[in-house]
mmCIF file of C-alpha atoms and ligand atoms in Angstrom:
data_model
loop_
_atom_site.group_PDB
_atom_site.id
_atom_site.type_symbol
_atom_site.label_atom_id
_atom_site.label_comp_id
_atom_site.label_asym_id
_atom_site.label_seq_id
_atom_site.Cartn_x
_atom_site.Cartn_y
_atom_site.Cartn_z
ATOM 1 C CA MET A 625 77.652 -5.652 68.097
ATOM 2 C CA THR A 626 74.780 -3.520 69.390
ATOM 3 C CA THR A 627 71.508 -4.084 67.593
ATOM 4 C CA PHE A 628 68.432 -1.872 67.788
ATOM 5 C CA GLU A 629 66.873 -4.536 69.986
ATOM 6 C CA THR A 630 69.768 -4.691 72.457
ATOM 7 C CA TYR A 631 69.895 -0.880 72.452
ATOM 8 C CA LEU A 632 66.207 -0.753 73.417
ATOM 9 C CA GLU A 633 66.705 -3.390 76.105
ATOM 10 C CA SER A 634 69.621 -1.495 77.616
ATOM 11 C CA HIS A 635 67.571 1.732 77.805
ATOM 12 C CA LYS A 636 64.487 0.093 79.268
ATOM 13 C CA GLY A 637 63.558 1.472 82.650
ATOM 14 C CA ALA A 638 64.923 4.924 83.299
ATOM 15 C CA MET A 639 64.824 6.142 79.688
ATOM 16 C CA LEU A 640 62.190 3.975 78.011
ATOM 17 C CA SER A 641 59.073 2.381 79.441
ATOM 18 C CA ASP A 642 58.178 -1.139 78.302
ATOM 19 C CA ASP A 643 55.310 0.381 76.314
ATOM 20 C CA LEU A 644 57.581 2.771 74.467
ATOM 21 C CA VAL A 645 60.006 -0.043 73.686
ATOM 22 C CA THR A 646 57.124 -1.917 72.060
ATOM 23 C CA VAL A 647 56.131 1.156 70.043
ATOM 24 C CA LEU A 648 59.703 1.716 68.848
ATOM 25 C CA ARG A 649 60.195 -1.950 68.010
ATOM 26 C CA ASN A 650 57.024 -1.937 65.901
ATOM 27 C CA VAL A 651 57.809 1.358 64.180
ATOM 28 C CA ALA A 652 61.319 0.101 63.348
ATOM 29 C CA GLU A 653 59.815 -3.114 61.986
ATOM 30 C CA ALA A 654 57.474 -0.977 59.834
ATOM 31 C CA THR A 655 60.472 0.885 58.395
ATOM 32 C CA ARG A 656 62.134 -2.450 57.612
ATOM 33 C CA GLN A 657 59.017 -3.511 55.726
ATOM 34 C CA ILE A 658 58.823 -0.194 53.863
ATOM 35 C CA SER A 659 62.518 -0.473 52.981
ATOM 36 C CA ASP A 660 61.838 -3.943 51.623
ATOM 37 C CA ARG A 661 58.928 -2.788 49.468
ATOM 38 C CA LEU A 662 60.931 0.159 48.117
ATOM 39 C CA ARG A 663 63.738 -2.102 46.882
ATOM 40 C CA THR A 664 61.554 -3.630 44.165
ATOM 41 C CA SER A 665 58.839 -1.005 43.814
ATOM 42 C CA SER A 666 59.212 -0.414 40.077
ATOM 43 C CA LEU A 667 59.204 -4.191 39.471
ATOM 44 C CA ASP A 668 55.987 -4.384 41.473
ATOM 45 C CA GLY A 669 54.292 -1.544 39.587
ATOM 46 C CA LEU A 670 54.365 0.743 42.618
ATOM 47 C CA THR A 671 55.331 3.826 40.615
ATOM 48 C CA GLY A 672 53.720 7.010 39.366
ATOM 49 C CA ALA A 673 50.840 8.680 41.145
ATOM 50 C CA THR A 674 47.349 7.662 42.215
ATOM 51 C CA GLU A 675 44.158 9.645 41.626
ATOM 52 C CA VAL A 676 43.941 10.443 45.332
ATOM 53 C CA THR A 677 44.731 13.857 46.764
ATOM 54 C CA ASN A 678 45.620 14.057 50.454
ATOM 55 C CA VAL A 679 44.668 16.728 52.972
ATOM 56 C CA GLN A 680 47.800 18.676 51.949
ATOM 57 C CA GLY A 681 46.409 19.003 48.428
ATOM 58 C CA GLU A 682 49.168 16.690 47.162
ATOM 59 C CA THR A 683 48.606 13.707 44.908
ATOM 60 C CA GLN A 684 49.464 10.523 46.765
ATOM 61 C CA LYS A 685 51.942 8.030 45.355
ATOM 62 C CA PRO A 686 51.148 4.317 45.727
ATOM 63 C CA LEU A 687 54.080 4.085 48.141
ATOM 64 C CA ASP A 688 52.779 6.990 50.261
ATOM 65 C CA ILE A 689 49.613 4.957 50.808
ATOM 66 C CA LEU A 690 51.382 1.629 51.324
ATOM 67 C CA SER A 691 53.845 3.129 53.826
ATOM 68 C CA ASN A 692 50.995 4.804 55.676
ATOM 69 C CA ASP A 693 49.145 1.459 55.927
ATOM 70 C CA ILE A 694 52.270 -0.341 57.181
ATOM 71 C CA LEU A 695 52.731 2.292 59.906
ATOM 72 C CA LEU A 696 49.069 2.160 60.919
ATOM 73 C CA GLU A 697 49.461 -1.623 61.341
ATOM 74 C CA ALA A 698 52.527 -1.023 63.529
ATOM 75 C CA CYS A 699 50.436 1.298 65.702
ATOM 76 C CA ARG A 700 47.663 -1.295 66.005
ATOM 77 C CA ARG A 701 50.205 -3.901 67.155
ATOM 78 C CA SER A 702 51.285 -1.531 69.949
ATOM 79 C CA PRO A 703 48.819 -1.661 72.881
ATOM 80 C CA SER A 704 49.880 1.723 74.300
ATOM 81 C CA VAL A 705 49.122 3.652 71.115
ATOM 82 C CA SER A 706 46.064 5.862 71.453
ATOM 83 C CA PHE A 707 46.215 7.799 68.176
ATOM 84 C CA ALA A 708 48.049 7.838 64.883
ATOM 85 C CA VAL A 709 48.603 11.126 63.085
ATOM 86 C CA SER A 710 49.924 11.063 59.541
ATOM 87 C CA GLU A 711 50.663 13.383 56.655
ATOM 88 C CA GLU A 712 48.429 11.124 54.587
ATOM 89 C CA LEU A 713 45.394 11.186 56.913
ATOM 90 C CA ASP A 714 42.977 14.102 57.266
ATOM 91 C CA SER A 715 42.774 13.848 61.039
ATOM 92 C CA GLU A 716 44.018 11.674 63.883
ATOM 93 C CA VAL A 717 42.953 8.025 63.858
ATOM 94 C CA ALA A 718 41.940 6.414 67.144
ATOM 95 C CA ILE A 719 43.888 3.174 67.719
ATOM 96 C CA HIS A 720 43.440 1.796 71.283
ATOM 97 C CA ALA A 721 40.866 3.442 73.566
ATOM 98 C CA ASP A 722 43.018 2.896 76.670
ATOM 99 C CA GLY A 723 46.259 3.944 74.959
ATOM 100 C CA LYS A 724 48.435 6.864 75.972
ATOM 101 C CA HIS A 725 50.941 7.367 73.155
ATOM 102 C CA ALA A 726 50.254 9.202 69.912
ATOM 103 C CA VAL A 727 52.511 8.199 67.045
ATOM 104 C CA ILE A 728 52.911 11.019 64.538
ATOM 105 C CA PHE A 729 54.494 10.293 61.156
ATOM 106 C CA ASP A 730 55.385 11.294 57.645
ATOM 107 C CA PRO A 731 55.164 7.836 56.025
ATOM 108 C CA LEU A 732 57.389 8.802 53.100
ATOM 109 C CA ASP A 733 59.349 12.001 53.108
ATOM 110 C CA GLY A 734 60.646 13.197 49.738
ATOM 111 C CA SER A 735 58.198 11.063 47.808
ATOM 112 C CA SER A 736 58.687 13.212 44.687
ATOM 113 C CA ASN A 737 62.092 11.475 44.553
ATOM 114 C CA LEU A 738 60.608 7.963 44.406
ATOM 115 C CA ASP A 739 60.603 7.306 40.687
ATOM 116 C CA VAL A 740 64.138 8.694 40.310
ATOM 117 C CA ASN A 741 65.530 6.236 42.874
ATOM 118 C CA VAL A 742 66.782 8.930 45.225
ATOM 119 C CA THR A 743 66.750 8.577 49.028
ATOM 120 C CA VAL A 744 63.377 8.939 50.752
ATOM 121 C CA GLY A 745 62.475 8.303 54.384
ATOM 122 C CA THR A 746 59.940 7.781 57.156
ATOM 123 C CA ILE A 747 59.822 10.374 59.950
ATOM 124 C CA PHE A 748 58.200 9.624 63.311
ATOM 125 C CA SER A 749 57.599 11.109 66.719
ATOM 126 C CA VAL A 750 55.925 9.738 69.844
ATOM 127 C CA ILE A 751 54.186 11.892 72.422
ATOM 128 C CA GLU A 752 51.990 11.235 75.405
ATOM 129 C CA ALA A 753 48.337 11.769 74.411
ATOM 130 C CA LYS A 754 45.419 10.072 76.105
ATOM 131 C CA THR A 755 42.843 12.219 74.354
ATOM 132 C CA SER A 756 42.942 13.917 70.971
ATOM 133 C CA ALA A 757 43.173 17.278 72.766
ATOM 134 C CA ASP A 758 46.642 16.216 74.025
ATOM 135 C CA ILE A 759 48.083 15.894 70.517
ATOM 136 C CA LEU A 760 48.695 19.587 69.890
ATOM 137 C CA LYS A 761 51.641 20.073 72.204
ATOM 138 C CA SER A 762 54.978 21.677 71.470
ATOM 139 C CA GLY A 763 57.891 19.556 70.275
ATOM 140 C CA ARG A 764 59.520 19.691 73.722
ATOM 141 C CA GLY A 765 56.867 17.164 74.717
ATOM 142 C CA GLN A 766 58.198 14.489 72.347
ATOM 143 C CA LEU A 767 59.245 11.311 74.158
ATOM 144 C CA VAL A 768 61.253 9.903 71.262
ATOM 145 C CA ALA A 769 61.699 10.844 67.612
ATOM 146 C CA GLY A 770 63.563 9.615 64.601
ATOM 147 C CA TYR A 771 63.521 8.713 60.973
ATOM 148 C CA ALA A 772 64.506 5.975 58.599
ATOM 149 C CA ALA A 773 66.351 6.947 55.417
ATOM 150 C CA TYR A 774 66.038 4.539 52.503
ATOM 151 C CA GLY A 775 69.139 5.183 50.431
ATOM 152 C CA PRO A 776 71.997 2.974 49.254
ATOM 153 C CA GLN A 777 71.743 1.785 52.860
ATOM 154 C CA THR A 778 68.691 1.911 55.109
ATOM 155 C CA MET A 779 69.528 3.866 58.232
ATOM 156 C CA LEU A 780 67.536 4.608 61.343
ATOM 157 C CA VAL A 781 68.314 7.858 63.146
ATOM 158 C CA LEU A 782 66.944 7.936 66.676
ATOM 159 C CA THR A 783 66.809 9.960 69.835
ATOM 160 C CA VAL A 784 65.296 8.657 73.061
ATOM 161 C CA GLY A 785 66.741 11.555 75.057
ATOM 162 C CA ALA A 786 70.344 10.334 75.192
ATOM 163 C CA GLY A 787 71.952 11.941 72.147
ATOM 164 C CA VAL A 788 71.415 10.626 68.641
ATOM 165 C CA GLN A 789 72.117 7.087 67.504
ATOM 166 C CA ILE A 790 72.265 5.827 63.937
ATOM 167 C CA PHE A 791 71.526 2.195 63.076
ATOM 168 C CA THR A 792 72.076 0.519 59.707
ATOM 169 C CA LEU A 793 69.919 -2.320 58.397
ATOM 170 C CA ASN A 794 72.050 -5.400 57.703
ATOM 171 C CA GLY A 795 71.447 -8.186 55.193
ATOM 172 C CA ASP A 796 69.407 -10.138 57.746
ATOM 173 C CA GLY A 797 66.961 -7.271 58.266
ATOM 174 C CA ILE A 798 68.440 -6.294 61.636
ATOM 175 C CA TYR A 799 69.279 -2.723 62.560
ATOM 176 C CA VAL A 800 72.855 -2.543 63.866
ATOM 177 C CA LEU A 801 74.261 0.461 65.730
ATOM 178 C CA THR A 802 76.761 2.204 63.448
ATOM 179 C CA ASN A 803 77.026 5.593 65.161
ATOM 180 C CA ALA A 804 76.526 5.609 68.917
ATOM 181 C CA ASP A 805 76.753 9.368 69.323
ATOM 182 C CA ALA A 806 76.028 11.374 66.180
ATOM 183 C CA LYS A 807 76.958 15.028 66.589
ATOM 184 C CA ILE A 808 76.370 17.965 64.289
ATOM 185 C CA VAL A 809 79.618 19.924 64.059
ATOM 186 C CA PRO A 810 79.018 23.532 65.170
ATOM 187 C CA ASP A 811 80.444 25.097 62.000
ATOM 188 C CA ALA A 812 80.366 23.888 58.429
ATOM 189 C CA LYS A 813 80.383 25.715 55.135
ATOM 190 C CA GLU A 814 77.498 23.981 53.399
ATOM 191 C CA PHE A 815 73.862 24.896 52.933
ATOM 192 C CA ALA A 816 70.757 23.173 51.542
ATOM 193 C CA ILE A 817 67.927 25.235 50.096
ATOM 194 C CA ASN A 818 65.669 25.108 47.050
ATOM 195 C CA ALA A 819 67.298 28.009 45.205
ATOM 196 C CA ALA A 820 64.566 28.069 42.568
ATOM 197 C CA ARG A 821 62.360 29.716 45.185
ATOM 198 C CA ARG A 822 64.714 32.629 45.765
ATOM 199 C CA ALA A 823 62.135 35.278 44.814
ATOM 200 C CA SER A 824 59.983 34.138 47.732
ATOM 201 C CA TRP A 825 62.704 34.059 50.401
ATOM 202 C CA GLU A 826 62.563 36.407 53.332
ATOM 203 C CA ASP A 827 65.326 39.054 53.413
ATOM 204 C CA VAL A 828 67.107 37.314 56.292
ATOM 205 C CA VAL A 829 67.418 34.099 54.294
ATOM 206 C CA ALA A 830 68.505 35.823 51.088
ATOM 207 C CA ALA A 831 71.172 37.770 53.004
ATOM 208 C CA TYR A 832 72.443 34.604 54.723
ATOM 209 C CA ILE A 833 72.698 32.689 51.436
ATOM 210 C CA ASP A 834 74.413 35.621 49.645
ATOM 211 C CA ASP A 835 76.955 35.795 52.439
ATOM 212 C CA ALA A 836 77.417 32.009 52.425
ATOM 213 C CA ILE A 837 78.133 32.021 48.687
ATOM 214 C CA ASP A 838 80.504 34.991 49.051
ATOM 215 C CA THR A 839 82.421 33.181 51.770
ATOM 216 C CA GLY A 840 82.886 29.941 49.852
ATOM 217 C CA HIS A 841 80.116 27.718 51.218
ATOM 218 C CA ASN A 842 79.066 24.723 49.143
ATOM 219 C CA MET A 843 75.457 23.863 48.258
ATOM 220 C CA ARG A 844 73.688 20.489 48.374
ATOM 221 C CA TRP A 845 69.935 19.891 47.979
ATOM 222 C CA VAL A 846 68.554 16.370 47.755
ATOM 223 C CA GLY A 847 64.889 17.342 47.928
ATOM 224 C CA SER A 848 64.283 14.790 50.694
ATOM 225 C CA MET A 849 64.765 16.447 54.067
ATOM 226 C CA VAL A 850 65.712 13.096 55.607
ATOM 227 C CA ALA A 851 68.671 12.732 53.239
ATOM 228 C CA ASP A 852 69.770 16.341 53.642
ATOM 229 C CA ALA A 853 69.571 15.783 57.402
ATOM 230 C CA LEU A 854 71.771 12.678 57.260
ATOM 231 C CA ARG A 855 74.429 14.726 55.500
ATOM 232 C CA ILE A 856 74.142 17.358 58.218
ATOM 233 C CA PHE A 857 74.508 14.694 60.948
ATOM 234 C CA ASN A 858 77.616 13.504 59.113
ATOM 235 C CA ARG A 859 79.446 16.688 58.255
ATOM 236 C CA GLY A 860 77.364 19.649 59.393
ATOM 237 C CA GLY A 861 75.833 22.483 57.440
ATOM 238 C CA VAL A 862 72.406 24.058 57.448
ATOM 239 C CA PHE A 863 69.067 23.180 55.835
ATOM 240 C CA LEU A 864 66.531 25.923 55.129
ATOM 241 C CA TYR A 865 62.936 25.747 54.004
ATOM 242 C CA PRO A 866 61.752 29.266 54.821
ATOM 243 C CA ALA A 867 58.264 30.695 54.666
ATOM 244 C CA ASP A 868 57.162 32.291 51.414
ATOM 245 C CA ARG A 869 57.532 36.057 52.010
ATOM 246 C CA HIS A 870 54.459 36.665 49.838
ATOM 247 C CA LYS A 871 52.393 34.265 51.954
ATOM 248 C CA PRO A 872 53.880 34.469 55.458
ATOM 249 C CA ALA A 873 50.761 32.941 57.010
ATOM 250 C CA SER A 874 51.298 29.737 55.007
ATOM 251 C CA GLY A 875 54.325 28.995 57.198
ATOM 252 C CA GLY A 876 56.422 27.376 54.478
ATOM 253 C CA ARG A 877 56.364 23.886 52.996
ATOM 254 C CA LEU A 878 57.197 21.528 55.830
ATOM 255 C CA ARG A 879 54.805 20.418 58.527
ATOM 256 C CA LEU A 880 55.452 21.078 62.212
ATOM 257 C CA LEU A 881 54.191 17.871 63.807
ATOM 258 C CA TYR A 882 55.813 15.201 61.626
ATOM 259 C CA GLU A 883 58.687 17.046 59.928
ATOM 260 C CA GLY A 884 59.797 20.072 61.955
ATOM 261 C CA ASN A 885 59.395 18.629 65.456
ATOM 262 C CA PRO A 886 61.131 15.260 65.013
ATOM 263 C CA ILE A 887 63.979 16.840 63.075
ATOM 264 C CA GLY A 888 64.167 19.607 65.691
ATOM 265 C CA LEU A 889 64.476 17.097 68.534
ATOM 266 C CA LEU A 890 67.170 15.148 66.676
ATOM 267 C CA ALA A 891 69.079 18.315 65.732
ATOM 268 C CA GLU A 892 69.145 19.602 69.319
ATOM 269 C CA ALA A 893 70.028 16.151 70.697
ATOM 270 C CA ALA A 894 73.009 16.080 68.316
ATOM 271 C CA GLY A 895 74.261 19.478 69.503
ATOM 272 C CA GLY A 896 72.777 21.397 66.585
ATOM 273 C CA ALA A 897 69.815 23.759 66.493
ATOM 274 C CA ALA A 898 66.468 24.068 64.729
ATOM 275 C CA ILE A 899 64.420 27.257 64.356
ATOM 276 C CA ILE A 900 61.475 28.795 62.543
ATOM 277 C CA GLY A 901 63.036 32.288 62.704
ATOM 278 C CA ASP A 902 63.906 33.775 66.068
ATOM 279 C CA THR A 903 62.168 30.852 67.847
ATOM 280 C CA ALA A 904 63.240 27.230 68.302
ATOM 281 C CA ILE A 905 61.000 24.841 66.380
ATOM 282 C CA LEU A 906 60.499 22.855 69.589
ATOM 283 C CA ASP A 907 58.953 25.897 71.307
ATOM 284 C CA VAL A 908 56.229 26.416 68.717
ATOM 285 C CA GLN A 909 52.753 25.755 70.100
ATOM 286 C CA PRO A 910 50.895 23.885 67.351
ATOM 287 C CA THR A 911 47.445 25.036 66.355
ATOM 288 C CA SER A 912 46.524 22.286 63.876
ATOM 289 C CA LEU A 913 47.680 18.804 62.869
ATOM 290 C CA HIS A 914 49.011 19.714 59.442
ATOM 291 C CA GLN A 915 50.306 23.176 60.290
ATOM 292 C CA ARG A 916 53.266 24.269 58.179
ATOM 293 C CA VAL A 917 56.267 26.102 59.578
ATOM 294 C CA PRO A 918 59.564 27.434 58.270
ATOM 295 C CA VAL A 919 62.300 24.884 59.042
ATOM 296 C CA ILE A 920 65.936 25.877 59.485
ATOM 297 C CA PHE A 921 68.270 23.409 61.195
ATOM 298 C CA GLY A 922 71.844 22.207 61.358
ATOM 299 C CA SER A 923 75.184 23.417 62.704
ATOM 300 C CA LYS A 924 74.580 25.484 65.800
ATOM 301 C CA ALA A 925 76.799 28.463 64.965
ATOM 302 C CA GLU A 926 75.166 28.878 61.554
ATOM 303 C CA VAL A 927 71.613 28.459 62.845
ATOM 304 C CA ASP A 928 72.305 30.854 65.723
ATOM 305 C CA LYS A 929 73.551 33.431 63.216
ATOM 306 C CA ILE A 930 70.286 33.147 61.260
ATOM 307 C CA ALA A 931 68.200 33.305 64.464
ATOM 308 C CA ALA A 932 70.057 36.470 65.500
ATOM 309 C CA ALA A 933 69.308 38.064 62.120
ATOM 310 C CA TYR A 934 65.613 37.248 62.541
ATOM 311 C CA ALA A 935 65.645 38.651 66.085
ATOM 312 C CA ALA A 936 67.312 41.864 64.861
ATOM 313 C CA ARG A 937 64.649 42.218 62.191
ATOM 314 C CA VAL A 938 61.879 41.838 64.776
ATOM 315 C CA HIS A 939 63.657 44.437 66.893
ATOM 316 C CA GLU A 940 63.916 46.867 63.952
ATOM 317 C CA ALA A 941 60.262 46.379 63.061
ATOM 318 C CA ALA A 942 59.269 47.177 66.648
ATOM 319 C CA ALA A 943 61.334 50.374 66.573
ATOM 320 C CA GLU A 944 59.708 51.621 63.353
HETATM 321 P P1 AHG B 32 56.854 15.096 51.378
HETATM 322 O O1 AHG B 32 57.386 14.256 50.265
HETATM 323 O O2 AHG B 32 56.611 14.320 52.631
HETATM 324 O O3 AHG B 32 55.668 15.939 50.968
HETATM 325 O O4 AHG B 32 57.995 16.113 51.833
HETATM 326 C C1 AHG B 32 58.877 16.653 50.911
HETATM 327 C C2 AHG B 32 59.582 17.837 51.534
HETATM 328 C C3 AHG B 32 60.987 17.592 51.993
HETATM 329 O O5 AHG B 32 61.412 16.313 52.128
HETATM 330 C C4 AHG B 32 61.845 18.273 50.996
HETATM 331 O O6 AHG B 32 62.959 18.792 51.607
HETATM 332 C C5 AHG B 32 60.953 19.273 50.397
HETATM 333 O O7 AHG B 32 59.640 18.848 50.586
HETATM 334 C C6 AHG B 32 61.211 19.418 48.931
HETATM 335 O O8 AHG B 32 60.607 20.553 48.510
HETATM 336 P P2 AHG B 32 60.727 21.089 47.003
HETATM 337 O O9 AHG B 32 59.667 20.343 46.275
HETATM 338 O O10 AHG B 32 60.477 22.569 47.130
HETATM 339 O O11 AHG B 32 62.127 20.779 46.512
HETATM 340 MN MN1 MN B 33 57.799 15.076 54.144
HETATM 341 MN MN1 MN B 34 55.445 12.420 52.935
#
C-alpha cells in the first residue's frame, strides 16, 4: 500500500524539496479536515449563505469561510510559505517573511452545490514567490498542483511533475494511492458545459457543441469543475467554460490562478490539454490575482480540435 506520506517520502530530493513536502503534507491535512467538516455540515448548521460578499462579488457560504481558514492555518504551519492567495481573500496574505512558496487556492470549488450534497472540492497550486511581485507568473511556473474532491469518496488528485496520481481517503483519515498514473484518454465522446448559457457562447464553442451533439456525444455537467474533471481523468471528454461573447474582456467565469492553472497543469500531466482559445492556459501571463479566463480542458484530440478552430478564426479575422 502506498500512502500519500510514503509517496511524498519517495519523491523527496530530486522531485520535491523537504519544504515542499511539508507544504503538501499540510495542505493534504487541511483537505482531510475540510472533508470531515463537510460530512456533518447540515447537522452543524453550516448551510445557507452568510451576509458576506467576497472580492468576486459572490456571497460566501459558511463552508467557503471555514475551508479558507483551515487552509490559511495549513499555510501558517508551513515555514516555507511566503504568501497565501485565495478566491475568498481580496489580496495575497503574507505568511512567513522569509518564506519562498506561495500557496494559491480555491477553498471550495462548486460551493453552489453544497446544500444539495453534490461533490465539491479544494483546488491548490504552489509556486515559488519570495515577494508579492513573484505571484503573477504563468502556470508553467507551478511547482505542484492538485485538488481534493469531496464526493461519495474523498479523493486527492496531484501532480508533482511525474504524471498524475489519485489518492483516496480511507476510514482512518489516510490518503491511499488508488491510481498511480491517471491518464486522460485522447478521444472521448462526452462534453461538459452549462448549456443554459448558449446565447453567450462564442461561435467556435457553439459550432463544436453542435457537431458533438450531431455525432452522438453525451453530455454531463456537475457544476463543480473538480467533479467534472475527475470524470475526465477517468474516462475522458472535454469541459468548457468559455468567455461570454457579449463581454469578452470578462474572460469567463473561472479564475486563472486557482482554477485554470492547477487544472491546466493536471490536464497536461495526464496527457490531456487545457486552453483558453488558441493558447494553452499554462502560457497565459496573469495580470491580476482574481483574473478570469475561458477554461477548456480534457481529451487532447478534442481540445486540439477546438484550439485549431480558434486559431482559424484569428487567422480569418486578420485577413479581413
Ligand atoms: P466556485 O464555487 O469556486 O465559485 O466555482 C464554481 C465554478 C465551477 O466549479 C463550476 O464548474 C462553475 O463555477 C459552475 O458555473 P455555473 O454556475 O455557470 O454552472
Ligand atoms: Mn471554484
Ligand atoms: Mn470557491
